């Protein structure tokens, strides 16, 4: 019986479970159990690792406060601590709740202003925090603020409107940052201070003092800074226009870096906020000087349509933008997914963004059914996405509608989305849903082609009116006509003006359609009076198409023009011919016209009274022809109706004439009956 080997130095190979025996005479391999390996292994010396203890949050805050207090006060030389302490009433606005929060604060205000703008002057101010136990001797460490007041007397409500504007703009700044741009932006908090201990209880705007170089990047009238051209401020303004669904745009971007203050919001109506709101005219001025940059492309914002001459004018701006140091990372969130919203007004859109953001945050923090937002249908909002392809099929709860209306989708309804109420009688039709989805969508592109594609795919009966994009192009046409962008009228870019007028008509703007139709037909027109085009059949056909589009939308003068053209053949073009049945149709439509057209207008001048239109029809029925059967009885009835209308219009002699002609028509009717017998 052989003796076992004595224990020799071992080399453990844990991966293969093999023990190598170092023997000079016989090096052989022995596979041993894992337990034997552990027993044969030399003891491992345990080393205690001391974990680095994280300081508690209280110590972190204390360290941060000490570090902040160690920074030199930039206003130390002005000795604000020597000014008397005043108690002011602070009014803070919450854009989320639409409520004002009122409390008292202690401040020290300098007597003299240190800066003046076009409308306001600025005063240095120190304010004690309501959350610290600072004593009166701690004013040197109090926060630095800027108090702003209007140099001219204004309504006190203006101060509160300005705060509301800036806090709403702050929401849009946060929304922009939520889409992960290369550089995030923020807008300074602002509130109203009321000094009730001073005569007249004066009001001031209060903002944190921003240390750094103050730059105005753009204005509310299209100005773009030449001092330091940056991409983020311009992309932010463009973002707000598309993200709000053309309801508003945030401009007048100024501040230190990407911390902005004193912005301006243009809304569609131009009536919200303050007098700086220029409405669609302000939006037009922004896009006249805006060239999409790398950040706009990264966020998938759609370039605004400009004439080739305007694009050439922007070449220098585009070249300078390419030299900017900010570049996209490819991780930006596209602004391409519209969502339903139950709001229409610009300020309601801001509230909707707050609601949408809260739901998005809720969905990332919780997976419960009550907290998960519903998948919503999509409609095209970019040139690459013009097909109707809803995403998602069902949802347990719709967060964007009231509790009385729920969203349900069945396989039979796909791909259409249906919003069913509690009763079948309140069920929306598919066509109504498609229209509501377009008119109330959150995001809209800046391209006319996209808007035209959406209107065409939705088969909207209301094809005229309600287009903010069309109104912006119309305003640009008017700006070019008055020479807004040049030094003299001789330098006006009338080609660009005509281009924007065409784009406005494509968007269904009634004023643009009528102006363009009259230009094509060589009729007197109020917009672009200096523009004259060739009198050819192609232009006449285009003009008649536009005139018919306006007539179908309810424009009474267009109806009358079409009726007269079909009756006489004047300016009818080659695509149409004299058809008296069409003439009668449009005369009847004009007579029945007693409400506003699709664009909200009405023919208040009434240059063609209804009794004259009745006479026009009576004359055609009396003779017949061009597809209309002769009908003396119908002609007589129309003359009698015209006589009554003339009598109501205090036209007695004309009424008697119509009564006499009516009798003649009835006599012709009897003669025709005798001939037939």
XYZ file of C-alpha atoms in Angstrom:
677
model
C 0.000 0.000 0.000
C 1.542 3.219 -1.166
C 1.893 6.212 1.102
C 0.088 9.356 0.198
C 2.067 12.310 -0.929
C 3.037 14.801 1.721
C 1.581 18.259 1.571
C 3.507 20.360 -0.900
C 3.150 24.018 -1.971
C -0.004 24.384 -4.005
C -1.074 26.637 -6.861
C -4.844 26.949 -6.800
C -6.747 27.497 -10.028
C -10.291 28.328 -8.970
C -11.610 28.574 -12.497
C -10.739 24.945 -13.400
C -10.857 23.335 -9.945
C -7.348 21.876 -10.475
C -4.492 21.467 -7.962
C -0.947 21.463 -9.346
C 1.549 19.455 -7.193
C 5.086 20.805 -7.467
C 7.167 17.595 -7.189
C 10.549 17.231 -8.796
C 10.190 13.469 -9.269
C 6.647 13.153 -10.468
C 4.483 16.198 -11.469
C 1.023 14.751 -11.789
C -2.403 16.333 -11.816
C -4.994 15.580 -9.155
C -8.599 16.816 -9.372
C -9.795 17.392 -5.835
C -13.142 18.462 -4.407
C -13.832 22.140 -3.857
C -13.983 21.682 -0.088
C -10.454 20.236 -0.086
C -9.283 23.265 -2.044
C -10.662 25.554 0.606
C -9.064 23.538 3.384
C -5.701 23.390 1.612
C -5.681 27.091 0.777
C -3.607 29.342 3.044
C -5.595 31.467 5.443
C -6.587 34.856 4.057
C -5.913 37.794 6.240
C -9.046 39.882 6.667
C -8.656 43.604 6.175
C -11.360 45.862 7.499
C -12.314 48.523 4.949
C -13.436 51.728 6.521
C -16.313 53.214 4.573
C -16.284 56.914 4.056
C -19.243 58.271 5.920
C -21.364 60.693 3.951
C -21.933 63.885 5.863
C -25.564 64.457 6.782
C -27.694 66.846 4.728
C -27.609 69.425 7.491
C -23.815 69.637 7.269
C -23.978 69.932 3.482
C -26.320 72.893 3.717
C -24.161 74.463 6.391
C -21.096 74.076 4.199
C -22.941 75.572 1.213
C -24.128 78.527 3.287
C -20.640 79.168 4.626
C -19.227 79.009 1.119
C -21.853 81.444 -0.143
C -21.210 83.821 2.717
C -17.501 83.769 1.992
C -18.085 85.199 -1.502
C -17.542 88.925 -1.655
C -20.720 90.999 -1.931
C -20.670 92.866 -5.283
C -22.798 95.604 -3.708
C -20.661 96.025 -0.593
C -19.387 99.411 -1.714
C -22.922 100.842 -1.906
C -23.583 100.277 1.841
C -27.230 99.330 1.458
C -27.242 98.226 5.099
C -27.200 101.908 6.078
C -30.610 102.564 4.466
C -33.745 102.343 6.611
C -35.504 98.991 6.908
C -38.939 98.861 5.266
C -41.686 96.266 5.417
C -43.242 95.573 2.010
C -46.082 93.349 0.864
C -44.886 90.728 -1.614
C -47.273 89.407 -4.290
C -46.101 86.162 -5.925
C -47.936 84.495 -8.808
C -48.232 80.740 -9.330
C -48.707 79.861 -12.998
C -49.778 76.346 -12.052
C -52.660 77.335 -9.762
C -53.329 80.771 -11.265
C -53.326 82.222 -7.743
C -51.455 84.977 -5.945
C -49.527 84.345 -2.732
C -49.180 87.345 -0.423
C -46.744 87.790 2.487
C -44.567 90.471 4.114
C -40.816 90.923 3.655
C -38.195 93.261 5.076
C -36.093 95.170 2.570
C -33.620 98.024 2.208
C -33.829 100.021 -1.022
C -31.330 102.477 -2.464
C -32.567 106.002 -3.047
C -31.094 106.450 -6.517
C -31.572 104.216 -9.559
C -28.471 102.582 -11.028
C -29.864 101.749 -14.496
C -32.632 102.925 -16.798
C -34.327 101.282 -19.729
C -36.875 102.506 -22.235
C -39.729 102.246 -19.729
C -38.377 101.298 -16.289
C -35.654 102.248 -13.857
C -33.756 99.880 -11.551
C -32.896 100.234 -7.861
C -30.557 98.136 -5.755
C -32.354 96.268 -2.970
C -31.488 93.873 -0.167
C -34.066 91.505 1.286
C -33.986 89.365 4.397
C -35.104 85.800 3.859
C -38.238 84.714 5.718
C -36.701 81.272 6.272
C -33.603 82.341 8.221
C -33.074 83.861 11.650
C -31.073 86.796 10.435
C -30.794 89.770 12.733
C -30.730 93.380 11.732
C -26.940 93.276 11.800
C -26.893 90.594 9.088
C -27.935 92.887 6.244
C -24.491 92.549 4.718
C -25.289 88.904 4.012
C -28.853 89.503 2.805
C -29.766 88.650 -0.770
C -29.184 91.126 -3.564
C -32.232 92.001 -5.625
C -33.259 94.532 -8.255
C -36.407 96.602 -7.810
C -37.876 97.972 -11.042
C -40.499 100.686 -11.430
C -42.067 102.401 -14.427
C -40.770 105.900 -14.998
C -44.175 107.053 -16.237
C -47.417 106.583 -14.383
C -49.147 103.365 -15.427
C -52.133 101.426 -14.228
C -51.286 99.378 -11.160
C -52.644 96.287 -12.900
C -49.740 96.518 -15.374
C -47.305 95.417 -12.658
C -49.312 92.276 -11.990
C -49.741 91.545 -15.703
C -45.965 91.724 -16.159
C -45.412 89.212 -13.369
C -47.998 86.887 -14.843
C -46.321 87.142 -18.251
C -42.853 86.376 -16.897
C -44.008 83.431 -14.798
C -45.908 81.984 -17.768
C -42.772 82.442 -19.871
C -40.832 80.610 -17.159
C -43.109 77.595 -17.712
C -42.162 77.622 -21.393
C -38.487 77.875 -20.473
C -38.836 74.788 -18.305
C -40.720 73.032 -21.108
C -37.889 73.816 -23.515
C -35.323 72.442 -21.068
C -37.443 69.316 -20.614
C -36.775 68.461 -24.279
C -33.061 68.141 -23.461
C -31.498 70.859 -25.658
C -27.715 71.342 -25.599
C -28.137 74.191 -23.122
C -31.083 74.493 -20.777
C -32.703 77.857 -20.143
C -34.519 79.437 -17.251
C -36.336 82.685 -16.616
C -35.864 84.689 -13.433
C -38.582 84.627 -10.796
C -40.385 87.939 -10.490
C -42.926 89.278 -8.020
C -44.560 92.570 -7.034
C -43.539 94.594 -3.978
C -46.057 97.009 -2.505
C -44.752 99.674 -0.088
C -47.808 100.548 1.975
C -45.793 102.803 4.295
C -44.901 105.136 1.411
C -47.243 107.791 0.007
C -49.443 106.354 -2.723
C -48.496 102.731 -1.930
C -46.045 102.488 -4.879
C -45.421 99.174 -6.624
C -42.118 97.678 -7.765
C -41.097 94.566 -9.649
C -38.622 92.442 -7.695
C -36.057 90.110 -9.276
C -32.866 88.434 -8.126
C -29.745 90.308 -9.121
C -27.956 88.475 -11.945
C -24.226 89.038 -11.919
C -22.614 88.954 -15.332
C -22.782 90.561 -18.753
C -26.340 91.436 -19.716
C -27.143 90.794 -23.412
C -30.338 91.331 -25.392
C -30.521 88.428 -27.862
C -33.729 89.373 -29.684
C -36.636 91.762 -29.292
C -40.393 91.727 -29.705
C -40.071 93.396 -33.124
C -37.663 91.079 -34.942
C -34.319 92.457 -33.749
C -31.469 89.903 -33.502
C -28.320 90.781 -31.580
C -25.158 91.342 -33.610
C -23.074 91.611 -30.447
C -23.161 87.905 -29.637
C -25.199 85.704 -31.938
C -26.280 82.577 -30.066
C -28.357 79.593 -31.133
C -30.275 78.772 -27.951
C -32.319 82.003 -27.573
C -33.516 81.900 -31.194
C -34.336 78.178 -31.029
C -36.220 78.737 -27.761
C -38.504 81.323 -29.380
C -39.147 79.048 -32.378
C -39.831 76.155 -29.986
C -42.536 78.044 -28.096
C -44.347 78.854 -31.343
C -44.588 75.237 -32.482
C -45.029 73.661 -29.042
C -47.982 75.943 -28.264
C -49.712 75.028 -31.518
C -49.178 78.548 -32.955
C -51.030 80.081 -29.990
C -48.076 82.144 -28.735
C -44.374 82.818 -29.053
C -41.911 83.961 -26.367
C -39.542 86.658 -27.642
C -37.563 89.637 -26.344
C -35.003 87.199 -24.924
C -32.418 88.954 -22.759
C -30.352 88.245 -19.692
C -27.055 86.759 -18.556
C -26.138 83.555 -20.364
C -29.251 81.399 -20.536
C -30.869 82.949 -17.472
C -33.408 85.307 -19.032
C -35.516 88.154 -17.740
C -38.149 90.594 -19.049
C -39.407 88.429 -21.946
C -42.437 89.240 -24.069
C -45.193 86.909 -25.237
C -47.027 87.444 -28.517
C -50.414 85.720 -28.666
C -52.768 85.149 -31.578
C -55.316 87.721 -30.458
C -52.739 90.222 -29.231
C -54.962 91.163 -26.278
C -53.399 89.159 -23.451
C -50.722 90.409 -21.054
C -49.561 93.949 -21.953
C -49.110 96.438 -24.782
C -45.897 94.713 -25.902
C -48.017 91.867 -27.245
C -48.045 92.538 -31.000
C -50.080 89.457 -31.889
C -49.425 87.774 -35.233
C -47.586 90.902 -36.406
C -44.949 90.266 -33.745
C -44.732 86.619 -34.786
C -44.219 87.726 -38.386
C -41.395 90.052 -37.363
C -39.650 87.210 -35.539
C -39.771 84.822 -38.496
C -38.675 87.564 -40.895
C -35.302 87.620 -39.121
C -35.109 83.977 -37.998
C -32.964 81.359 -39.706
C -33.287 77.874 -38.249
C -30.067 76.698 -36.615
C -28.614 73.404 -35.431
C -30.728 73.343 -32.271
C -33.929 73.895 -34.265
C -32.994 70.895 -36.390
C -32.115 68.832 -33.334
C -35.568 69.484 -31.880
C -37.162 68.726 -35.296
C -38.646 72.198 -35.570
C -39.913 72.963 -39.074
C -38.318 75.871 -40.976
C -40.646 78.765 -41.694
C -41.413 79.296 -45.396
C -39.500 82.231 -46.869
C -38.984 83.521 -50.392
C -35.661 82.620 -52.005
C -34.588 86.270 -51.877
C -35.224 86.320 -48.121
C -33.246 83.111 -47.716
C -30.371 84.732 -49.609
C -30.516 87.695 -47.227
C -30.127 85.259 -44.323
C -26.961 83.661 -45.683
C -24.716 85.880 -43.586
C -26.756 85.040 -40.483
C -26.606 81.313 -41.241
C -22.833 81.470 -41.722
C -22.380 83.166 -38.370
C -24.642 80.622 -36.687
C -22.477 77.786 -37.972
C -19.534 79.263 -36.084
C -21.394 79.047 -32.777
C -19.830 76.927 -30.053
C -23.071 75.165 -29.119
C -23.711 71.865 -30.892
C -26.457 69.298 -30.569
C -25.645 65.957 -28.962
C -28.261 63.867 -30.743
C -30.156 63.254 -27.485
C -32.697 66.046 -27.916
C -36.386 65.140 -27.687
C -38.252 65.870 -30.906
C -41.224 68.198 -30.737
C -43.259 66.056 -33.098
C -45.874 64.304 -31.017
C -49.057 66.340 -30.708
C -51.485 65.640 -27.914
C -55.116 66.450 -27.348
C -55.866 69.387 -25.118
C -59.171 70.834 -23.944
C -57.989 74.434 -24.264
C -57.984 77.126 -26.915
C -56.671 80.385 -25.458
C -52.892 81.018 -25.299
C -52.859 81.164 -21.511
C -54.810 77.909 -21.343
C -52.092 76.343 -23.503
C -49.557 77.282 -20.815
C -51.697 75.553 -18.199
C -51.966 72.515 -20.442
C -48.166 72.296 -20.683
C -48.035 72.313 -16.870
C -50.628 69.518 -16.753
C -48.849 67.496 -19.425
C -45.519 67.850 -17.658
C -46.978 66.757 -14.321
C -48.504 63.687 -15.956
C -45.189 62.885 -17.631
C -43.348 63.168 -14.322
C -45.996 61.029 -12.680
C -45.581 58.313 -15.307
C -41.824 58.186 -14.727
C -42.184 57.865 -10.964
C -45.072 55.414 -10.761
C -46.332 52.499 -12.807
C -49.821 52.345 -11.356
C -52.742 52.524 -13.804
C -54.075 55.657 -12.134
C -50.796 57.479 -12.711
C -49.920 56.377 -16.221
C -50.828 58.775 -19.035
C -52.889 57.425 -21.872
C -51.301 56.856 -25.275
C -52.728 59.478 -27.574
C -53.333 59.616 -31.287
C -50.950 61.425 -33.589
C -51.441 63.542 -36.648
C -48.725 64.782 -38.993
C -46.576 67.652 -37.809
C -43.512 67.477 -40.040
C -42.876 66.971 -43.758
C -41.712 63.423 -42.993
C -44.811 62.606 -40.948
C -47.889 63.640 -42.908
C -49.735 60.326 -42.755
C -52.519 59.689 -40.285
C -51.247 56.820 -38.167
C -52.558 56.809 -34.581
C -50.377 55.089 -32.026
C -51.792 53.011 -29.216
C -55.148 51.347 -28.965
C -56.618 51.669 -25.526
C -56.076 53.254 -22.166
C -57.546 52.800 -18.713
C -57.870 56.535 -18.165
C -57.581 59.676 -20.237
C -55.913 62.486 -18.304
C -56.675 65.177 -20.882
C -60.489 65.085 -20.719
C -62.958 65.569 -17.929
C -64.247 62.603 -15.981
C -67.478 62.617 -17.954
C -65.706 61.767 -21.223
C -63.494 58.742 -21.686
C -61.379 57.451 -24.503
C -62.066 53.966 -25.805
C -60.776 52.249 -28.917
C -61.952 48.968 -30.372
C -60.446 46.850 -33.108
C -63.318 47.745 -35.413
C -62.632 51.446 -34.980
C -58.900 51.219 -35.653
C -57.113 53.269 -36.824
C -59.731 55.904 -35.973
C -59.958 57.007 -32.361
C -63.343 57.530 -30.772
C -64.240 59.572 -27.720
C -67.407 58.149 -26.224
C -69.485 59.927 -23.637
C -71.671 58.243 -21.071
C -74.550 58.111 -23.556
C -74.598 57.192 -27.232
C -76.338 60.471 -28.077
C -73.199 62.371 -27.087
C -70.865 60.258 -29.195
C -68.611 62.250 -31.505
C -68.481 61.247 -35.134
C -65.151 60.288 -36.650
C -65.127 63.434 -38.761
C -65.704 65.608 -35.690
C -62.921 63.826 -33.854
C -60.488 64.339 -36.743
C -61.339 68.039 -36.923
C -60.999 68.467 -33.164
C -57.685 66.631 -33.259
C -56.338 69.140 -35.806
C -57.828 72.328 -34.355
C -56.855 71.507 -30.741
C -53.540 69.746 -31.217
C -50.723 70.919 -28.987
C -47.953 71.021 -31.543
C -48.110 72.444 -35.059
C -45.301 72.772 -37.556
C -44.243 76.077 -39.099
C -44.534 74.777 -42.668
C -47.403 75.708 -44.980
C -47.104 72.407 -46.839
C -47.652 70.467 -43.615
C -50.706 72.524 -42.700
C -52.139 72.073 -46.192
C -51.542 68.311 -45.997
C -53.258 68.067 -42.641
C -56.265 70.045 -43.809
C -56.540 67.906 -46.929
C -56.266 64.614 -45.056
C -58.802 65.686 -42.456
C -61.270 66.605 -45.236
C -62.222 69.718 -43.308
C -65.310 71.452 -44.623
C -64.173 74.628 -42.947
C -61.162 75.280 -45.171
C -60.981 79.024 -44.560
C -60.196 80.909 -41.397
C -58.565 79.970 -38.115
C -55.007 79.649 -39.433
C -52.436 81.543 -37.407
C -49.730 80.557 -39.873
C -51.731 82.078 -42.728
C -52.235 85.326 -40.817
C -48.481 85.538 -40.138
C -47.728 85.215 -43.860
C -50.352 87.872 -44.613
C -48.729 90.221 -42.095
C -45.343 89.597 -43.707
C -46.801 90.510 -47.103
C -48.089 93.773 -45.638
C -44.739 94.492 -43.951
C -42.921 94.059 -47.252
C -45.447 96.328 -48.967
C -44.854 99.211 -46.549
C -41.051 98.740 -46.676
C -40.643 97.571 -43.074
C -37.360 95.758 -43.796
C -35.679 98.303 -46.118
C -34.572 101.917 -45.950
C -36.736 103.244 -48.816
C -39.878 102.222 -50.687
C -37.861 101.757 -53.877
C -36.039 98.848 -52.207
C -39.200 96.949 -51.299
C -39.138 93.229 -51.993
C -42.501 92.886 -53.739
C -41.682 89.378 -54.939
C -41.406 88.246 -51.339
C -44.627 90.110 -50.531
C -46.498 88.295 -53.307
C -44.987 84.974 -52.165
C -46.257 85.425 -48.598
C -49.676 86.440 -49.904
C -49.795 83.147 -51.809
C -48.759 81.202 -48.707
C -51.478 82.918 -46.689
C -54.070 81.919 -49.277
C -52.835 78.307 -49.136
C -53.533 78.350 -45.400
C -57.104 79.490 -46.007
C -56.862 83.130 -44.892
C -59.906 84.873 -46.383
C -58.293 88.309 -46.775
C -55.368 86.792 -48.671
C -57.631 84.680 -50.888
C -59.740 87.678 -51.887
C -56.702 89.902 -52.497
C -54.958 87.249 -54.586
C -58.126 86.540 -56.584
C -58.543 90.229 -57.428
C -54.869 90.462 -58.424
C -55.210 87.496 -60.796
C -58.419 88.957 -62.267
C -56.904 92.464 -62.541
C -59.565 93.927 -60.265
C -58.965 96.796 -57.799
C -57.339 95.456 -54.617
C -56.260 96.986 -51.313
C -53.301 94.676 -50.562
C -50.184 94.914 -52.779
C -51.700 97.682 -54.897
C -48.455 98.053 -56.857
C -48.516 94.414 -58.003
C -49.840 93.915 -61.549
C -49.644 90.564 -63.341
C -50.199 89.517 -66.959
C -53.776 89.285 -68.176
C -53.729 85.687 -69.408
C -56.168 82.800 -69.291
C -54.122 80.892 -66.741
C -54.232 83.774 -64.269
C -57.966 84.243 -64.880
C -58.572 80.558 -64.159
C -56.553 80.818 -60.933
C -58.454 83.942 -59.933
C -61.817 82.276 -60.533
C -60.729 79.254 -58.485
C -59.867 81.526 -55.570
C -63.087 83.490 -55.990
C -65.104 80.264 -55.883
C -63.191 79.130 -52.793
C -64.115 82.383 -51.044
C -67.734 82.065 -52.187
C -67.981 78.536 -50.789
C -66.664 79.867 -47.494
C -69.509 82.392 -47.315
C -68.095 85.594 -48.797
C -71.121 87.394 -50.288
C -69.276 89.650 -52.798
C -67.527 86.566 -54.184
C -70.874 84.838 -54.612
C -72.229 87.801 -56.571
C -69.087 88.011 -58.711
C -69.380 84.322 -59.596
C -73.076 84.690 -60.405
C -72.457 87.621 -62.738
C -69.559 85.788 -64.417
C -71.673 82.678 -65.047
C -74.457 84.931 -66.363
C -72.430 87.131 -68.724
C -69.205 85.181 -69.286
C -67.010 88.128 -68.256
C -63.657 86.974 -66.776
C -64.950 83.414 -66.712
C -61.745 81.854 -68.046
C -61.300 78.737 -70.130
C -62.171 76.219 -67.419
C -65.752 77.473 -67.103
C -68.597 78.426 -69.438
C -71.802 80.426 -69.226
C -74.301 78.409 -67.191
C -77.346 80.277 -65.954
C -78.246 77.531 -63.492
C -74.931 78.223 -61.733
C -75.644 81.943 -61.857
C -79.056 81.417 -60.248
C -77.478 79.187 -57.607
C -74.945 81.801 -56.536
C -77.549 84.606 -56.610
C -79.710 82.540 -54.274
C -76.733 81.835 -51.999
C -75.980 85.558 -51.798
C -79.602 86.374 -50.954
C -79.680 83.728 -48.237
C -76.387 84.997 -46.794
C -77.281 86.483 -43.409
C -74.409 85.361 -41.202
C -70.663 85.798 -40.934
C -68.370 83.968 -43.310
C -65.779 81.418 -42.183
C -63.277 84.146 -41.449
C -65.693 86.117 -39.266
C -66.463 88.858 -41.796
C -69.722 90.127 -43.293
C -70.680 92.335 -46.234
C -71.912 95.261 -44.172
C -71.867 97.666 -47.137
C -74.442 95.600 -49.019
C -73.565 97.203 -52.357
C -75.833 94.722 -54.150
C -79.159 94.681 -52.279
C -81.208 91.511 -52.428
C -83.964 93.016 -54.604
C -81.429 93.657 -57.364
C -80.282 90.030 -57.192
C -83.905 88.898 -57.424
C -84.322 90.984 -60.568
C -81.198 89.362 -62.057
C -82.747 85.927 -61.581
C -86.126 87.083 -62.914
C -84.551 88.353 -66.131
C -82.905 84.964 -66.771
C -86.085 83.012 -66.029
C -88.086 85.347 -68.309
C -85.969 84.590 -71.376
C -84.406 81.223 -70.507
C -81.254 79.809 -72.090
C -77.728 78.549 -71.247
C -79.108 75.508 -69.466
C -81.988 77.338 -67.729
C -85.574 76.636 -68.794
C -87.836 79.585 -69.560
C -90.339 80.165 -66.734
C -92.420 83.381 -66.921
C -94.366 82.454 -63.785
C -91.139 82.126 -61.768
C -89.946 85.426 -63.247
C -93.161 87.181 -62.212
C -92.911 85.875 -58.679
C -89.318 87.053 -58.431
C -90.248 90.529 -59.710
C -93.008 90.786 -57.106
C -90.581 89.739 -54.380
C -88.070 92.293 -55.661
C -90.768 94.990 -55.589
C -91.504 94.248 -51.952
C -87.807 94.461 -51.136
C -87.465 97.767 -52.974
C -90.485 99.132 -51.119
C -88.885 98.133 -47.821
C -85.754 99.948 -48.930
C -87.735 103.176 -49.568
C -87.470 102.760 -53.353
C -91.121 103.419 -54.286
C -90.682 104.191 -57.995
C -88.449 101.175 -58.492
C -90.990 98.980 -56.703
C -93.788 100.160 -59.015
C -91.605 99.345 -62.014
C -91.042 95.814 -60.754
C -94.776 95.326 -60.161
C -95.488 96.344 -63.754
C -92.821 93.973 -65.146
C -94.258 91.180 -63.015
C -97.667 91.688 -64.657
C -96.009 91.506 -68.074
C -94.394 88.192 -67.123
C -97.742 86.760 -66.062
C -99.217 87.926 -69.396
C -96.419 86.161 -71.288
C -97.207 83.042 -69.326
C -100.837 83.113 -70.550
C -99.692 83.645 -74.146
C -97.391 80.651 -73.916
C -100.228 78.503 -72.577
C -102.477 79.532 -75.469
C -99.757 78.670 -78.003
C -99.366 75.248 -76.416
C -103.110 74.647 -76.713
